[in-house]
Coordinates of C-alpha atoms in Angstrom, one line a residue:
X270 CA 209.6 181.6 303.3
X271 CA 210.6 184.0 300.7
X272 CA 210.0 181.6 298.0
X273 CA 206.5 180.7 299.6
X274 CA 205.9 184.5 299.5
X275 CA 206.6 184.7 295.8
X276 CA 204.4 181.7 295.1
X277 CA 201.6 183.3 297.0
X278 CA 202.1 186.6 295.2
X279 CA 202.0 185.0 292.0
X280 CA 198.9 183.2 292.8
X281 CA 197.1 186.4 293.8
X282 CA 198.2 188.2 290.8
X283 CA 197.4 185.5 288.2
X284 CA 193.6 184.5 289.4
X285 CA 192.6 184.4 285.6
X286 CA 195.2 182.0 284.6
X287 CA 195.4 178.1 285.4
X288 CA 198.7 177.6 287.3
X289 CA 200.2 174.2 287.6
X290 CA 200.7 172.7 291.0
X291 CA 197.3 174.2 292.2
X292 CA 195.2 171.2 291.2
X293 CA 195.9 167.7 289.8
X294 CA 196.3 167.1 286.1
X295 CA 193.1 166.4 284.1
X296 CA 192.2 162.6 284.1
X297 CA 194.7 162.0 287.1
X298 CA 194.2 158.9 289.1
X299 CA 193.0 159.5 292.6
X300 CA 196.3 158.4 294.2
X301 CA 198.7 160.1 296.7
X302 CA 202.2 159.9 297.2
X303 CA 203.4 160.1 300.7
X304 CA 207.0 160.8 301.5
X305 CA 207.8 159.3 305.0
X306 CA 210.8 160.3 306.9
X307 CA 212.0 157.7 309.6
X308 CA 215.4 156.5 311.0
X309 CA 217.9 154.2 309.9
X310 CA 218.1 152.2 313.3
X311 CA 215.6 151.2 315.9
X312 CA 215.8 151.7 319.8
X313 CA 214.6 155.1 319.2
X314 CA 211.6 154.9 321.6
X315 CA 208.7 155.9 319.8
X316 CA 210.4 157.9 317.0
X317 CA 210.1 155.4 314.3
X318 CA 206.8 153.8 315.4
X319 CA 204.9 156.9 315.9
X320 CA 205.5 158.4 312.5
X321 CA 205.1 154.9 310.7
X322 CA 201.6 154.1 312.5
X323 CA 200.3 157.6 311.9
X324 CA 201.2 157.7 308.3
X325 CA 199.8 154.0 307.7
X326 CA 196.5 155.0 309.4
X327 CA 196.2 157.9 307.0
X328 CA 196.9 155.7 304.0
X329 CA 194.0 153.3 305.0
X330 CA 191.3 153.4 302.4
X331 CA 193.2 155.3 299.9
X332 CA 195.2 154.4 296.9
X333 CA 198.7 155.7 298.1
X334 CA 202.3 155.0 297.1
X335 CA 205.0 155.6 299.6
X336 CA 208.4 157.2 299.4
X337 CA 210.3 156.1 302.3
X338 CA 213.3 157.9 303.5
X339 CA 215.3 155.9 306.2
X340 CA 215.8 152.1 306.4
X341 CA 212.9 151.8 309.1
X342 CA 210.4 153.2 306.6
X343 CA 211.6 151.0 303.8
X344 CA 211.2 148.0 306.0
X345 CA 207.7 148.9 307.4
X346 CA 206.1 149.5 304.1
X347 CA 207.4 146.3 302.5
X348 CA 206.2 144.5 305.5
X349 CA 202.8 146.0 305.2
X350 CA 202.6 145.6 301.4
X351 CA 202.2 149.3 300.6
X352 CA 203.8 150.0 297.0
X353 CA 207.1 152.1 297.2
X354 CA 207.6 154.5 294.4
X355 CA 211.4 154.7 294.8
X356 CA 213.7 152.8 297.3
X357 CA 216.6 155.3 296.4
X358 CA 216.4 157.2 299.6
X359 CA 216.5 154.1 301.7
X360 CA 219.2 155.4 304.2
X361 CA 218.2 158.7 305.9
X362 CA 221.8 159.7 307.2
X363 CA 222.8 159.7 303.4
X364 CA 220.1 162.1 302.4
X365 CA 221.5 165.2 301.0
X366 CA 220.2 168.6 299.9
X367 CA 220.7 167.7 296.5
X368 CA 218.7 164.5 297.0
X369 CA 215.8 166.5 298.4
X370 CA 215.8 168.8 295.2
X371 CA 216.0 165.6 293.0
X372 CA 213.0 164.1 295.0
X373 CA 211.0 167.2 294.9
X374 CA 211.4 167.5 291.0
X375 CA 210.5 163.9 290.4
X376 CA 207.2 164.3 292.7
X377 CA 206.5 167.4 290.8
X378 CA 206.7 166.0 287.4
X379 CA 204.7 163.0 288.4
X380 CA 201.9 165.4 289.9
X381 CA 201.9 167.1 286.5
X382 CA 201.9 164.1 284.5
X383 CA 198.7 163.0 286.5
X384 CA 200.2 160.0 288.4
X385 CA 199.3 161.6 291.7
X386 CA 196.3 163.7 292.8
X387 CA 198.0 164.5 296.0
X388 CA 201.6 164.5 297.4
X389 CA 202.2 164.9 301.4
X390 CA 205.1 164.3 303.6
X391 CA 205.0 162.8 307.0
X392 CA 207.8 163.5 309.4
X393 CA 208.6 164.0 313.0
X394 CA 208.3 167.5 314.3
X395 CA 210.8 168.5 316.9
X396 CA 208.9 170.3 319.6
X397 CA 211.6 169.7 322.6
X398 CA 213.7 167.1 323.9
X399 CA 210.8 165.4 325.6
X400 CA 208.3 166.0 323.0
X401 CA 208.6 164.9 319.4
X402 CA 205.2 164.8 317.4
X403 CA 204.1 163.0 314.1
X404 CA 203.2 165.3 311.6
X405 CA 201.7 165.3 307.9
X406 CA 201.9 168.1 305.5
X407 CA 200.3 168.4 302.1
X408 CA 202.9 169.6 299.6
X409 CA 200.8 169.2 296.3
X410 CA 198.5 170.5 295.3
X411 CA 199.5 173.8 296.8
X412 CA 197.1 175.3 299.0
X413 CA 197.1 179.1 298.2
X414 CA 196.2 181.2 301.2
X415 CA 193.1 183.4 301.3
X416 CA 194.0 186.8 300.0
X417 CA 192.9 189.7 297.9
X418 CA 193.5 189.3 294.2
X419 CA 195.7 192.2 293.3
X420 CA 196.8 193.9 289.9
X421 CA 199.6 192.6 288.1
X422 CA 202.6 194.7 287.7
X423 CA 203.5 195.8 291.2
X424 CA 206.2 193.1 290.8
X425 CA 207.4 192.2 287.4
X426 CA 208.5 188.5 287.0
X427 CA 210.8 187.8 283.9
X428 CA 210.2 185.8 281.7
X429 CA 206.6 185.9 283.5
X430 CA 204.6 185.0 286.5
X431 CA 203.6 181.6 285.2
X432 CA 207.2 180.6 284.2
X433 CA 208.7 181.8 287.4
X434 CA 206.0 179.9 289.5
X435 CA 206.7 176.8 287.3
X436 CA 210.2 177.0 288.0
X437 CA 210.5 178.0 291.8
X438 CA 207.6 175.5 292.9
X439 CA 209.9 172.3 292.8
X440 CA 212.7 174.3 294.6
X441 CA 210.1 175.1 297.4
X442 CA 209.0 171.5 297.7
X443 CA 212.6 170.5 297.8
X444 CA 213.1 173.0 300.7
X445 CA 210.2 171.7 302.8
X446 CA 211.5 168.1 302.1
X447 CA 214.9 169.2 303.4
X448 CA 213.5 171.0 306.4
X449 CA 211.3 168.0 307.5

């Protein structure tokens, strides 16, 4: 939340500057990368099937590439012929915080290089023991909150606001992936 607050502050103070991660790169293909988190084993009720069906429905009619986390997600996308960006995270139980940050940096770099115009994540949101709901969240481009533009210099970012924004955005995305 603190990193997100800093990101929003920089967006509000740099309204006249084109910040990375707020819009796709020029000439980018209209393509989406979707990180999908599922389990490694079956017999989990609707846990795997609900998220995989919801994600697959959203992918229909769009040029998408999956980043599956968990063996069931890898199997599902292979079976349905969806291109997979990387199979490096095929086992969800082996996923570490470091893996989340590595994945975030890879996705941010691909977004900046124009390989994708959108990056999203699909995961199961734990509401209660009896209720888990599939949820999709857009990671990139960042969606700045509506707020008043304010003058720069209330907070001084070193070496500068744009540099700080560029450096912390992948860290923020990694945190969101780990939280999901």
